[in-house]
PDB file of C-alpha atoms in Angstrom:
ATOM      1  CA  MET A   1      39.236 -38.238  57.394  1.00  0.00           C
ATOM      2  CA  GLU A   2      35.677 -37.180  58.018  1.00  0.00           C
ATOM      3  CA  ASN A   3      36.257 -33.807  56.399  1.00  0.00           C
ATOM      4  CA  ASP A   4      37.901 -35.519  53.467  1.00  0.00           C
ATOM      5  CA  LEU A   5      34.797 -37.623  52.880  1.00  0.00           C
ATOM      6  CA  ILE A   6      32.551 -34.582  52.953  1.00  0.00           C
ATOM      7  CA  ILE A   7      34.682 -32.821  50.354  1.00  0.00           C
ATOM      8  CA  ARG A   8      34.631 -35.834  48.023  1.00  0.00           C
ATOM      9  CA  HIS A   9      30.860 -36.088  48.317  1.00  0.00           C
ATOM     10  CA  HIS A  10      30.448 -32.399  47.455  1.00  0.00           C
ATOM     11  CA  SER A  11      32.668 -32.688  44.377  1.00  0.00           C
ATOM     12  CA  GLY A  12      30.822 -35.702  43.053  1.00  0.00           C
ATOM     13  CA  GLU A  13      27.393 -34.043  43.296  1.00  0.00           C
ATOM     14  CA  ASP A  14      28.187 -30.631  41.885  1.00  0.00           C
ATOM     15  CA  GLY A  15      30.780 -31.502  39.268  1.00  0.00           C
ATOM     16  CA  PRO A  16      34.063 -29.772  38.439  1.00  0.00           C
ATOM     17  CA  PRO A  17      34.237 -26.337  40.011  1.00  0.00           C
ATOM     18  CA  GLY A  18      35.364 -24.717  36.761  1.00  0.00           C
ATOM     19  CA  SER A  19      32.585 -26.099  34.501  1.00  0.00           C
ATOM     20  CA  LEU A  20      30.901 -23.428  32.312  1.00  0.00           C
ATOM     21  CA  SER A  21      27.643 -25.373  32.128  1.00  0.00           C
ATOM     22  CA  GLY A  22      27.682 -25.717  35.884  1.00  0.00           C
ATOM     23  CA  PHE A  23      28.182 -21.979  36.258  1.00  0.00           C
ATOM     24  CA  VAL A  24      25.330 -21.174  33.851  1.00  0.00           C
ATOM     25  CA  PHE A  25      22.787 -23.839  34.716  1.00  0.00           C
ATOM     26  CA  GLY A  26      23.915 -24.812  38.223  1.00  0.00           C
ATOM     27  CA  ARG A  27      24.804 -28.281  39.400  1.00  0.00           C
ATOM     28  CA  LYS A  28      21.793 -29.430  41.380  1.00  0.00           C
ATOM     29  CA  PRO A  29      18.779 -30.807  39.464  1.00  0.00           C
ATOM     30  CA  LYS A  30      16.380 -28.239  40.925  1.00  0.00           C
ATOM     31  CA  THR A  31      18.699 -25.387  40.012  1.00  0.00           C
ATOM     32  CA  ILE A  32      19.191 -26.728  36.473  1.00  0.00           C
ATOM     33  CA  LEU A  33      15.434 -27.036  35.951  1.00  0.00           C
ATOM     34  CA  LYS A  34      14.726 -23.588  37.350  1.00  0.00           C
ATOM     35  CA  ARG A  35      17.414 -21.782  35.358  1.00  0.00           C
ATOM     36  CA  SER A  36      16.598 -23.666  32.160  1.00  0.00           C
ATOM     37  CA  SER A  37      12.931 -22.699  32.456  1.00  0.00           C
ATOM     38  CA  ILE A  38      13.835 -19.043  32.987  1.00  0.00           C
ATOM     39  CA  MET A  39      16.172 -19.061  29.986  1.00  0.00           C
ATOM     40  CA  ILE A  40      13.609 -20.707  27.716  1.00  0.00           C
ATOM     41  CA  ALA A  41      10.955 -18.195  28.788  1.00  0.00           C
ATOM     42  CA  ALA A  42      13.374 -15.308  28.173  1.00  0.00           C
ATOM     43  CA  ALA A  43      14.299 -16.672  24.732  1.00  0.00           C
ATOM     44  CA  VAL A  44      10.623 -17.025  23.769  1.00  0.00           C
ATOM     45  CA  ALA A  45       9.908 -13.495  25.004  1.00  0.00           C
ATOM     46  CA  LEU A  46      12.822 -12.083  23.032  1.00  0.00           C
ATOM     47  CA  TYR A  47      11.900 -14.049  19.900  1.00  0.00           C
ATOM     48  CA  PHE A  48       8.192 -13.231  19.798  1.00  0.00           C
ATOM     49  CA  GLY A  49       8.359  -9.954  21.701  1.00  0.00           C
ATOM     50  CA  GLY A  50      11.639  -8.265  20.845  1.00  0.00           C
ATOM     51  CA  LEU A  51      12.351  -9.653  17.376  1.00  0.00           C
ATOM     52  CA  GLY A  52       8.668  -9.652  16.424  1.00  0.00           C
ATOM     53  CA  THR A  53       8.374  -5.976  17.346  1.00  0.00           C
ATOM     54  CA  ALA A  54      11.561  -5.115  15.462  1.00  0.00           C
ATOM     55  CA  LEU A  55      10.194  -6.734  12.292  1.00  0.00           C
ATOM     56  CA  GLN A  56       7.039  -4.601  12.313  1.00  0.00           C
ATOM     57  CA  ARG A  57       7.107  -1.813   9.735  1.00  0.00           C
ATOM     58  CA  ILE A  58       4.056   0.344   9.084  1.00  0.00           C
ATOM     59  CA  ASP A  59       4.960   3.042   6.592  1.00  0.00           C
ATOM     60  CA  ALA A  60       2.247   5.646   6.005  1.00  0.00           C
ATOM     61  CA  ASN A  61       4.572   8.301   4.634  1.00  0.00           C
ATOM     62  CA  PRO A  62       2.253  10.717   2.768  1.00  0.00           C
ATOM     63  CA  ASP A  63       5.156  11.910   0.608  1.00  0.00           C
ATOM     64  CA  PHE A  64       5.911   8.458  -0.807  1.00  0.00           C
ATOM     65  CA  SER A  65       6.776   8.757  -4.495  1.00  0.00           C
ATOM     66  CA  PRO A  66       6.567   5.877  -6.972  1.00  0.00           C
ATOM     67  CA  THR A  67       9.131   4.700  -9.475  1.00  0.00           C
ATOM     68  CA  THR A  68       7.867   6.378 -12.616  1.00  0.00           C
ATOM     69  CA  VAL A  69       7.674   5.546 -16.297  1.00  0.00           C
ATOM     70  CA  GLU A  70       7.895   8.604 -18.537  1.00  0.00           C
ATOM     71  CA  ASN A  71       4.624   9.199 -20.413  1.00  0.00           C
ATOM     72  CA  GLY A  72       2.955   6.428 -18.418  1.00  0.00           C
ATOM     73  CA  SER A  73       0.178   6.680 -15.842  1.00  0.00           C
ATOM     74  CA  HIS A  74       1.113   8.145 -12.456  1.00  0.00           C
ATOM     75  CA  ALA A  75      -1.588   6.083 -10.735  1.00  0.00           C
ATOM     76  CA  VAL A  76      -0.368   2.828 -12.295  1.00  0.00           C
ATOM     77  CA  ASP A  77       3.166   3.684 -11.222  1.00  0.00           C
ATOM     78  CA  MET A  78       1.863   4.164  -7.684  1.00  0.00           C
ATOM     79  CA  VAL A  79       0.018   0.838  -7.599  1.00  0.00           C
ATOM     80  CA  ALA A  80       3.070  -1.084  -8.785  1.00  0.00           C
ATOM     81  CA  SER A  81       5.400   0.777  -6.411  1.00  0.00           C
ATOM     82  CA  LEU A  82       3.132   0.220  -3.410  1.00  0.00           C
ATOM     83  CA  ILE A  83       2.988  -3.511  -4.102  1.00  0.00           C
ATOM     84  CA  GLU A  84       6.762  -3.732  -4.532  1.00  0.00           C
ATOM     85  CA  ARG A  85       7.386  -1.724  -1.362  1.00  0.00           C
ATOM     86  CA  GLU A  86       5.141  -3.862   0.836  1.00  0.00           C
ATOM     87  CA  VAL A  87       6.189  -7.199  -0.685  1.00  0.00           C
ATOM     88  CA  ASP A  88       9.889  -6.721  -1.325  1.00  0.00           C
ATOM     89  CA  THR A  89      11.168  -3.737   0.661  1.00  0.00           C
ATOM     90  CA  TYR A  90       9.288  -4.417   3.898  1.00  0.00           C
ATOM     91  CA  ARG A  91       8.225  -8.086   3.581  1.00  0.00           C
ATOM     92  CA  TRP A  92       4.669  -9.375   3.268  1.00  0.00           C
ATOM     93  CA  ALA A  93       3.381 -10.019   6.807  1.00  0.00           C
ATOM     94  CA  PRO A  94      -0.270 -11.228   6.537  1.00  0.00           C
ATOM     95  CA  ASN A  95       0.806 -14.770   5.592  1.00  0.00           C
ATOM     96  CA  ASP A  96       3.420 -15.205   8.339  1.00  0.00           C
ATOM     97  CA  PRO A  97       3.057 -18.730   9.808  1.00  0.00           C
ATOM     98  CA  ALA A  98       2.529 -19.316  13.531  1.00  0.00           C
ATOM     99  CA  PHE A  99       6.191 -20.023  14.259  1.00  0.00           C
ATOM    100  CA  TYR A 100       7.420 -16.679  12.880  1.00  0.00           C
ATOM    101  CA  PRO A 101       8.438 -14.057  15.471  1.00  0.00           C
ATOM    102  CA  THR A 102       5.578 -11.858  14.252  1.00  0.00           C
ATOM    103  CA  ALA A 103       2.940 -14.438  15.201  1.00  0.00           C
ATOM    104  CA  PHE A 104       1.580 -12.219  17.990  1.00  0.00           C
ATOM    105  CA  HIS A 105       1.915  -8.962  16.031  1.00  0.00           C
ATOM    106  CA  ASP A 106      -0.814  -8.250  13.495  1.00  0.00           C
ATOM    107  CA  ASN A 107      -0.786  -4.467  13.066  1.00  0.00           C
ATOM    108  CA  MET A 108       1.567  -4.571  10.095  1.00  0.00           C
ATOM    109  CA  GLY A 109      -0.420  -7.403   8.534  1.00  0.00           C
ATOM    110  CA  ASN A 110      -3.711  -5.529   8.898  1.00  0.00           C
ATOM    111  CA  PHE A 111      -2.170  -2.363   7.469  1.00  0.00           C
ATOM    112  CA  GLN A 112      -0.905  -4.287   4.441  1.00  0.00           C
ATOM    113  CA  ARG A 113      -4.301  -5.944   3.980  1.00  0.00           C
ATOM    114  CA  GLY A 114      -5.881  -2.500   3.850  1.00  0.00           C
ATOM    115  CA  VAL A 115      -3.324  -1.302   1.319  1.00  0.00           C
ATOM    116  CA  MET A 116      -3.932  -4.353  -0.859  1.00  0.00           C
ATOM    117  CA  ARG A 117      -7.702  -3.911  -0.629  1.00  0.00           C
ATOM    118  CA  ALA A 118      -7.474  -0.412  -2.087  1.00  0.00           C
ATOM    119  CA  VAL A 119      -4.909  -1.467  -4.693  1.00  0.00           C
ATOM    120  CA  SER A 120      -6.870  -4.503  -5.883  1.00  0.00           C
ATOM    121  CA  ARG A 121     -10.151  -2.590  -6.211  1.00  0.00           C
ATOM    122  CA  PHE A 122      -8.469   0.195  -8.146  1.00  0.00           C
ATOM    123  CA  THR A 123      -6.860  -2.334 -10.502  1.00  0.00           C
ATOM    124  CA  LEU A 124     -10.304  -3.726 -11.291  1.00  0.00           C
ATOM    125  CA  GLU A 125     -11.320  -0.270 -12.519  1.00  0.00           C
ATOM    126  CA  LEU A 126      -8.149  -0.093 -14.570  1.00  0.00           C
ATOM    127  CA  GLU A 127      -9.076  -3.387 -16.185  1.00  0.00           C
ATOM    128  CA  THR A 128     -12.742  -2.655 -16.847  1.00  0.00           C
ATOM    129  CA  GLN A 129     -12.840   1.106 -17.445  1.00  0.00           C
ATOM    130  CA  ILE A 130      -9.716   3.233 -17.624  1.00  0.00           C
ATOM    131  CA  GLY A 131      -7.629   0.720 -19.569  1.00  0.00           C
ATOM    132  CA  ARG A 132     -10.250   0.268 -22.318  1.00  0.00           C
ATOM    133  CA  LEU A 133     -11.192   2.654 -25.117  1.00  0.00           C
ATOM    134  CA  ASN A 134     -14.649   4.020 -24.233  1.00  0.00           C
ATOM    135  CA  GLY A 135     -14.986   1.114 -21.798  1.00  0.00           C
ATOM    136  CA  THR A 136     -15.995  -1.201 -24.650  1.00  0.00           C
ATOM    137  CA  SER A 137     -12.773  -2.372 -26.316  1.00  0.00           C
ATOM    138  CA  ALA A 138     -10.967  -5.610 -25.503  1.00  0.00           C
ATOM    139  CA  ILE A 139      -9.593  -5.952 -21.979  1.00  0.00           C
ATOM    140  CA  ASP A 140      -5.863  -5.324 -21.743  1.00  0.00           C
ATOM    141  CA  ARG A 141      -4.034  -8.612 -21.156  1.00  0.00           C
ATOM    142  CA  ASP A 142      -1.609  -7.213 -18.554  1.00  0.00           C
ATOM    143  CA  LEU A 143      -4.362  -5.468 -16.603  1.00  0.00           C
ATOM    144  CA  GLU A 144      -6.474  -8.623 -16.693  1.00  0.00           C
ATOM    145  CA  GLN A 145      -3.569 -10.637 -15.296  1.00  0.00           C
ATOM    146  CA  ALA A 146      -2.797  -8.055 -12.594  1.00  0.00           C
ATOM    147  CA  ALA A 147      -6.424  -7.763 -11.495  1.00  0.00           C
ATOM    148  CA  GLY A 148      -6.736 -11.536 -11.214  1.00  0.00           C
ATOM    149  CA  LEU A 149      -3.513 -11.963  -9.231  1.00  0.00           C
ATOM    150  CA  LEU A 150      -4.470  -9.220  -6.773  1.00  0.00           C
ATOM    151  CA  GLN A 151      -7.625 -11.129  -5.829  1.00  0.00           C
ATOM    152  CA  PHE A 152      -5.447 -13.870  -4.306  1.00  0.00           C
ATOM    153  CA  PRO A 153      -6.024 -14.316  -0.530  1.00  0.00           C
ATOM    154  CA  THR A 154      -3.579 -12.279   1.529  1.00  0.00           C
ATOM    155  CA  ASP A 155      -2.812 -14.983   4.124  1.00  0.00           C
ATOM    156  CA  VAL A 156      -1.680 -17.884   1.926  1.00  0.00           C
ATOM    157  CA  TRP A 157       1.856 -19.037   2.779  1.00  0.00           C
ATOM    158  CA  LEU A 158       3.689 -21.994   1.186  1.00  0.00           C
ATOM    159  CA  PHE A 159       0.859 -24.346   2.151  1.00  0.00           C
ATOM    160  CA  ASP A 160      -2.903 -23.965   1.856  1.00  0.00           C
ATOM    161  CA  PHE A 161      -4.318 -27.216   3.181  1.00  0.00           C
ATOM    162  CA  GLN A 162      -7.860 -26.199   2.267  1.00  0.00           C
ATOM    163  CA  GLN A 163      -6.805 -26.507  -1.361  1.00  0.00           C
ATOM    164  CA  SER A 164      -3.967 -29.034  -1.460  1.00  0.00           C
ATOM    165  CA  ILE A 165      -1.426 -30.887   0.668  1.00  0.00           C
ATOM    166  CA  LEU A 166       1.267 -29.810  -1.787  1.00  0.00           C
ATOM    167  CA  PRO A 167       3.149 -26.499  -1.625  1.00  0.00           C
ATOM    168  CA  VAL A 168       1.457 -23.553  -3.364  1.00  0.00           C
ATOM    169  CA  GLN A 169       2.511 -20.142  -4.596  1.00  0.00           C
ATOM    170  CA  PRO A 170       2.356 -17.758  -1.604  1.00  0.00           C
ATOM    171  CA  ALA A 171       0.457 -14.484  -1.680  1.00  0.00           C
ATOM    172  CA  ASP A 172       3.555 -12.322  -2.017  1.00  0.00           C
ATOM    173  CA  THR A 173       4.638 -14.207  -5.138  1.00  0.00           C
ATOM    174  CA  GLN A 174       1.245 -13.561  -6.735  1.00  0.00           C
ATOM    175  CA  TYR A 175       1.372  -9.864  -5.874  1.00  0.00           C
ATOM    176  CA  ARG A 176       4.913  -9.528  -7.193  1.00  0.00           C
ATOM    177  CA  ALA A 177       3.742 -10.953 -10.511  1.00  0.00           C
ATOM    178  CA  ALA A 178       0.849  -8.468 -10.495  1.00  0.00           C
ATOM    179  CA  ALA A 179       3.294  -5.583 -10.071  1.00  0.00           C
ATOM    180  CA  ASP A 180       5.316  -6.903 -13.010  1.00  0.00           C
ATOM    181  CA  ALA A 181       2.173  -7.010 -15.155  1.00  0.00           C
ATOM    182  CA  LEU A 182       1.302  -3.426 -14.194  1.00  0.00           C
ATOM    183  CA  ARG A 183       4.829  -2.316 -15.081  1.00  0.00           C
ATOM    184  CA  ALA A 184       4.491  -4.047 -18.451  1.00  0.00           C
ATOM    185  CA  TYR A 185       1.167  -2.298 -19.089  1.00  0.00           C
ATOM    186  CA  ASN A 186       2.602   1.101 -18.208  1.00  0.00           C
ATOM    187  CA  ALA A 187       5.601   0.541 -20.468  1.00  0.00           C
ATOM    188  CA  ARG A 188       3.250  -0.244 -23.376  1.00  0.00           C
ATOM    189  CA  LEU A 189       1.143   2.796 -22.450  1.00  0.00           C
ATOM    190  CA  ALA A 190       4.227   5.002 -22.598  1.00  0.00           C
ATOM    191  CA  ALA A 191       5.019   3.548 -26.026  1.00  0.00           C
ATOM    192  CA  GLY A 192       1.499   4.297 -27.269  1.00  0.00           C
ATOM    193  CA  GLN A 193       0.519   0.622 -27.400  1.00  0.00           C
ATOM    194  CA  ALA A 194      -2.097   0.594 -24.625  1.00  0.00           C
ATOM    195  CA  ALA A 195      -5.122   2.659 -23.613  1.00  0.00           C
ATOM    196  CA  PHE A 196      -5.612   4.898 -20.582  1.00  0.00           C
ATOM    197  CA  GLU A 197      -8.900   6.757 -20.823  1.00  0.00           C
ATOM    198  CA  THR A 198      -8.949  10.131 -19.062  1.00  0.00           C
ATOM    199  CA  ARG A 199     -12.662  10.694 -19.606  1.00  0.00           C
ATOM    200  CA  PRO A 200     -14.787  12.174 -16.786  1.00  0.00           C
ATOM    201  CA  ASP A 201     -17.040   9.097 -16.716  1.00  0.00           C
ATOM    202  CA  ALA A 202     -14.042   6.779 -16.241  1.00  0.00           C
ATOM    203  CA  LEU A 203     -12.914   8.902 -13.300  1.00  0.00           C
ATOM    204  CA  VAL A 204     -16.442   8.862 -11.865  1.00  0.00           C
ATOM    205  CA  LEU A 205     -16.618   5.064 -11.870  1.00  0.00           C
ATOM    206  CA  THR A 206     -13.184   4.791 -10.257  1.00  0.00           C
ATOM    207  CA  LEU A 207     -14.077   7.275  -7.512  1.00  0.00           C
ATOM    208  CA  GLU A 208     -17.403   5.533  -6.905  1.00  0.00           C
ATOM    209  CA  ARG A 209     -15.578   2.278  -6.177  1.00  0.00           C
ATOM    210  CA  MET A 210     -13.359   4.147  -3.714  1.00  0.00           C
ATOM    211  CA  LEU A 211     -16.467   5.643  -2.124  1.00  0.00           C
ATOM    212  CA  GLY A 212     -17.915   2.173  -1.683  1.00  0.00           C
ATOM    213  CA  GLU A 213     -14.783   0.850   0.025  1.00  0.00           C
ATOM    214  CA  LEU A 214     -14.410   3.835   2.355  1.00  0.00           C
ATOM    215  CA  GLY A 215     -18.113   3.757   3.192  1.00  0.00           C
ATOM    216  CA  ALA A 216     -17.994   0.078   4.064  1.00  0.00           C
ATOM    217  CA  ARG A 217     -15.036   0.573   6.407  1.00  0.00           C
ATOM    218  CA  ALA A 218     -16.629   3.619   8.055  1.00  0.00           C
ATOM    219  CA  ALA A 219     -19.672   1.435   8.714  1.00  0.00           C
ATOM    220  CA  VAL A 220     -17.428  -1.166  10.387  1.00  0.00           C
ATOM    221  CA  ILE A 221     -16.138   1.539  12.731  1.00  0.00           C
ATOM    222  CA  GLU A 222     -19.644   2.689  13.610  1.00  0.00           C
ATOM    223  CA  GLN A 223     -20.865  -0.845  14.247  1.00  0.00           C
ATOM    224  CA  HIS A 224     -17.905  -1.717  16.451  1.00  0.00           C
ATOM    225  CA  THR A 225     -17.922   1.450  18.557  1.00  0.00           C
ATOM    226  CA  GLN A 226     -21.623   1.006  19.296  1.00  0.00           C
ATOM    227  CA  GLN A 227     -20.918  -2.345  20.961  1.00  0.00           C
ATOM    228  CA  ASP A 228     -19.052  -0.739  23.894  1.00  0.00           C
ATOM    229  CA  SER A 229     -16.611  -3.660  23.955  1.00  0.00           C
ATOM    230  CA  GLY A 230     -14.009  -2.103  26.227  1.00  0.00           C
ATOM    231  CA  LEU A 231     -11.095   0.294  26.220  1.00  0.00           C
ATOM    232  CA  MET A 232      -8.651  -2.257  24.743  1.00  0.00           C
ATOM    233  CA  ASP A 233     -10.649  -5.091  23.241  1.00  0.00           C
ATOM    234  CA  GLY A 234      -8.174  -6.702  20.830  1.00  0.00           C
ATOM    235  CA  VAL A 235     -10.367  -5.919  17.799  1.00  0.00           C
ATOM    236  CA  SER A 236     -10.191  -2.128  17.637  1.00  0.00           C
ATOM    237  CA  ASP A 237      -6.552  -2.143  16.591  1.00  0.00           C
ATOM    238  CA  ASP A 238      -7.302  -4.656  13.789  1.00  0.00           C
ATOM    239  CA  ILE A 239      -9.991  -2.338  12.413  1.00  0.00           C
ATOM    240  CA  PHE A 240      -7.835   0.747  12.911  1.00  0.00           C
ATOM    241  CA  TYR A 241      -4.787  -0.553  11.045  1.00  0.00           C
ATOM    242  CA  PHE A 242      -6.796  -2.055   8.187  1.00  0.00           C
ATOM    243  CA  ASN A 243      -8.526   1.311   7.743  1.00  0.00           C
ATOM    244  CA  LYS A 244      -5.189   3.074   8.036  1.00  0.00           C
ATOM    245  CA  GLY A 245      -3.791   1.006   5.154  1.00  0.00           C
ATOM    246  CA  LEU A 246      -6.928   1.481   3.053  1.00  0.00           C
ATOM    247  CA  SER A 247      -6.989   5.247   3.661  1.00  0.00           C
ATOM    248  CA  TYR A 248      -3.274   5.555   2.983  1.00  0.00           C
ATOM    249  CA  ALA A 249      -3.371   3.700  -0.343  1.00  0.00           C
ATOM    250  CA  THR A 250      -6.525   5.585  -1.354  1.00  0.00           C
ATOM    251  CA  TYR A 251      -4.833   8.881  -0.526  1.00  0.00           C
ATOM    252  CA  LEU A 252      -1.844   8.049  -2.728  1.00  0.00           C
ATOM    253  CA  LEU A 253      -4.040   6.809  -5.577  1.00  0.00           C
ATOM    254  CA  VAL A 254      -6.288   9.887  -5.495  1.00  0.00           C
ATOM    255  CA  ARG A 255      -3.190  12.075  -5.428  1.00  0.00           C
ATOM    256  CA  GLU A 256      -1.763  10.382  -8.515  1.00  0.00           C
ATOM    257  CA  LEU A 257      -5.130  10.264 -10.277  1.00  0.00           C
ATOM    258  CA  GLY A 258      -5.160  14.029  -9.854  1.00  0.00           C
ATOM    259  CA  ARG A 259      -2.047  14.132 -12.023  1.00  0.00           C
ATOM    260  CA  ASP A 260      -3.462  11.739 -14.625  1.00  0.00           C
ATOM    261  CA  PHE A 261      -6.808  13.578 -14.802  1.00  0.00           C
ATOM    262  CA  ASP A 262      -5.492  17.092 -14.221  1.00  0.00           C
ATOM    263  CA  ARG A 263      -7.277  18.501 -17.262  1.00  0.00           C
ATOM    264  CA  VAL A 264     -10.625  17.062 -16.210  1.00  0.00           C
ATOM    265  CA  ILE A 265     -10.206  18.379 -12.657  1.00  0.00           C
ATOM    266  CA  SER A 266      -9.219  21.871 -13.754  1.00  0.00           C
ATOM    267  CA  THR A 267     -11.916  22.030 -16.441  1.00  0.00           C
ATOM    268  CA  MET A 268     -14.589  21.065 -13.919  1.00  0.00           C
ATOM    269  CA  GLY A 269     -13.268  23.555 -11.368  1.00  0.00           C
ATOM    270  CA  ILE A 270     -12.977  20.969  -8.569  1.00  0.00           C
ATOM    271  CA  GLU A 271      -9.363  21.621  -7.547  1.00  0.00           C
ATOM    272  CA  ALA A 272     -10.364  22.906  -4.099  1.00  0.00           C
ATOM    273  CA  VAL A 273     -12.588  19.982  -3.113  1.00  0.00           C
ATOM    274  CA  TRP A 274     -10.036  17.557  -4.590  1.00  0.00           C
ATOM    275  CA  ALA A 275      -7.366  19.042  -2.315  1.00  0.00           C
ATOM    276  CA  GLN A 276      -9.741  18.847   0.660  1.00  0.00           C
ATOM    277  CA  THR A 277     -10.372  15.157  -0.064  1.00  0.00           C
ATOM    278  CA  LEU A 278      -6.639  14.506  -0.081  1.00  0.00           C
ATOM    279  CA  ASP A 279      -6.234  16.303   3.236  1.00  0.00           C
ATOM    280  CA  SER A 280      -8.978  14.217   4.887  1.00  0.00           C
ATOM    281  CA  LEU A 281      -7.554  10.943   3.579  1.00  0.00           C
ATOM    282  CA  ARG A 282      -4.069  11.947   4.686  1.00  0.00           C
ATOM    283  CA  GLN A 283      -5.264  12.681   8.221  1.00  0.00           C
ATOM    284  CA  ALA A 284      -7.142   9.370   8.379  1.00  0.00           C
ATOM    285  CA  ALA A 285      -3.978   7.560   7.267  1.00  0.00           C
ATOM    286  CA  THR A 286      -1.302   9.260   9.345  1.00  0.00           C
ATOM    287  CA  GLN A 287      -2.615   8.894  12.896  1.00  0.00           C
ATOM    288  CA  ARG A 288      -0.006   7.111  15.029  1.00  0.00           C
ATOM    289  CA  PRO A 289      -1.412   6.223  18.461  1.00  0.00           C
ATOM    290  CA  LEU A 290       0.906   4.314  20.758  1.00  0.00           C
ATOM    291  CA  VAL A 291      -2.046   2.088  21.687  1.00  0.00           C
ATOM    292  CA  VAL A 292      -5.410   2.041  19.904  1.00  0.00           C
ATOM    293  CA  LEU A 293      -8.064   2.907  22.496  1.00  0.00           C
ATOM    294  CA  ASN A 294     -11.806   2.356  22.226  1.00  0.00           C
ATOM    295  CA  SER A 295     -13.204   4.482  25.046  1.00  0.00           C
ATOM    296  CA  SER A 296     -16.943   4.643  25.602  1.00  0.00           C
ATOM    297  CA  GLY A 297     -18.981   7.749  26.231  1.00  0.00           C
ATOM    298  CA  GLU A 298     -18.234  11.414  25.710  1.00  0.00           C
ATOM    299  CA  SER A 299     -17.242  11.832  29.362  1.00  0.00           C
ATOM    300  CA  SER A 300     -14.346   9.367  29.155  1.00  0.00           C
ATOM    301  CA  ILE A 301     -10.880  10.758  29.815  1.00  0.00           C
ATOM    302  CA  PHE A 302      -9.438   8.361  27.218  1.00  0.00           C
ATOM    303  CA  ALA A 303      -9.412   8.778  23.445  1.00  0.00           C
ATOM    304  CA  ASN A 304     -11.391   6.752  20.954  1.00  0.00           C
ATOM    305  CA  HIS A 305      -9.066   6.446  17.987  1.00  0.00           C
ATOM    306  CA  LEU A 306     -11.638   4.685  15.830  1.00  0.00           C
ATOM    307  CA  HIS A 307     -14.038   7.619  16.240  1.00  0.00           C
ATOM    308  CA  LEU A 308     -11.315  10.047  15.194  1.00  0.00           C
ATOM    309  CA  GLN A 309     -10.294   7.932  12.232  1.00  0.00           C
ATOM    310  CA  GLY A 310     -13.933   7.511  11.228  1.00  0.00           C
ATOM    311  CA  PHE A 311     -14.458  11.282  11.323  1.00  0.00           C
ATOM    312  CA  PHE A 312     -11.759  11.885   8.724  1.00  0.00           C
ATOM    313  CA  MET A 313     -12.925   8.959   6.587  1.00  0.00           C
ATOM    314  CA  LYS A 314     -16.506  10.247   6.569  1.00  0.00           C
ATOM    315  CA  ARG A 315     -15.298  13.734   5.729  1.00  0.00           C
ATOM    316  CA  ALA A 316     -13.367  12.282   2.795  1.00  0.00           C
ATOM    317  CA  LEU A 317     -16.522  10.414   1.745  1.00  0.00           C
ATOM    318  CA  LEU A 318     -18.545  13.632   1.626  1.00  0.00           C
ATOM    319  CA  GLN A 319     -15.841  15.411  -0.345  1.00  0.00           C
ATOM    320  CA  LEU A 320     -15.392  12.557  -2.814  1.00  0.00           C
ATOM    321  CA  ASP A 321     -19.154  12.400  -3.257  1.00  0.00           C
ATOM    322  CA  GLU A 322     -19.172  16.090  -4.119  1.00  0.00           C
ATOM    323  CA  VAL A 323     -16.476  15.489  -6.749  1.00  0.00           C
ATOM    324  CA  VAL A 324     -18.521  12.640  -8.223  1.00  0.00           C
ATOM    325  CA  ARG A 325     -21.714  14.746  -8.332  1.00  0.00           C
ATOM    326  CA  VAL A 326     -19.961  17.542 -10.208  1.00  0.00           C
ATOM    327  CA  LEU A 327     -18.460  15.090 -12.706  1.00  0.00           C
ATOM    328  CA  ARG A 328     -21.790  13.322 -13.199  1.00  0.00           C
ATOM    329  CA  ASN A 329     -23.534  16.583 -14.046  1.00  0.00           C
ATOM    330  CA  THR A 330     -21.092  17.236 -16.876  1.00  0.00           C
ATOM    331  CA  ARG A 331     -21.458  13.855 -18.578  1.00  0.00           C
TER     332      ARG A 331
END
């Protein structure tokens, strides 16, 4: 009788012995709370850690080839293809909201910001110089639209409460429309209905804008490394991946400009320094450290990836500057 009472008490507290929920979560309150907490923590770790890592895609393939339009501009093809690749093929990451699994992963976002920086600045030169006869004719409507859309902030999602409480067009939608406008321009160019000036002075102005962007980012590296902020400071990787995206897009654009302006380059005899510039930009863009380190001092046993990246960027700056000086002297 006494044993019978003990058995009934045990059954009432722990529930049916064959219960799946009892097997997974336990039957006692403390056990349920403990196991539930562990499972929630594991789910959060898998969501933000595992899934977030899986969604990261940083593609700095130096052999990337654009979708081309026959008799169009190779550089314009590259700009449109880069935008479409980052927005549609890989997904635009800089405007991911806080609840996305990539919330704690910003390397892809910084890389894409760097790509878009180079693309947007180049499109401004298309609008104001290369896409106008002698730089004085009317601005091309498609280039004007593309240049304006590419100035849109990279981090705007469906809501931008600084502007409105209503939904807005996200950044990726704006950039997709910019790519469409660039495709339209190149189609008209191929049909002989748009301008693309391959004059030395137009190339000079385009390269000077690239010089300004690369120089500004090299200065950011120098300023940050002088602060001695620690081996892994949480900022070095942001700088590194932004510069990686900028260098990568600049490399591809310079490569394709070399095809558009091949006669100018060969006439000026700058093929060798042009190739050297491409090599420096490629090396700045294709570094793939497992972790971005910011070691201090020459005696450190650890690498400083920003210093290495900055070396190649500064070398590209010197080489681009030499190209510009030669072109200036022939104007």
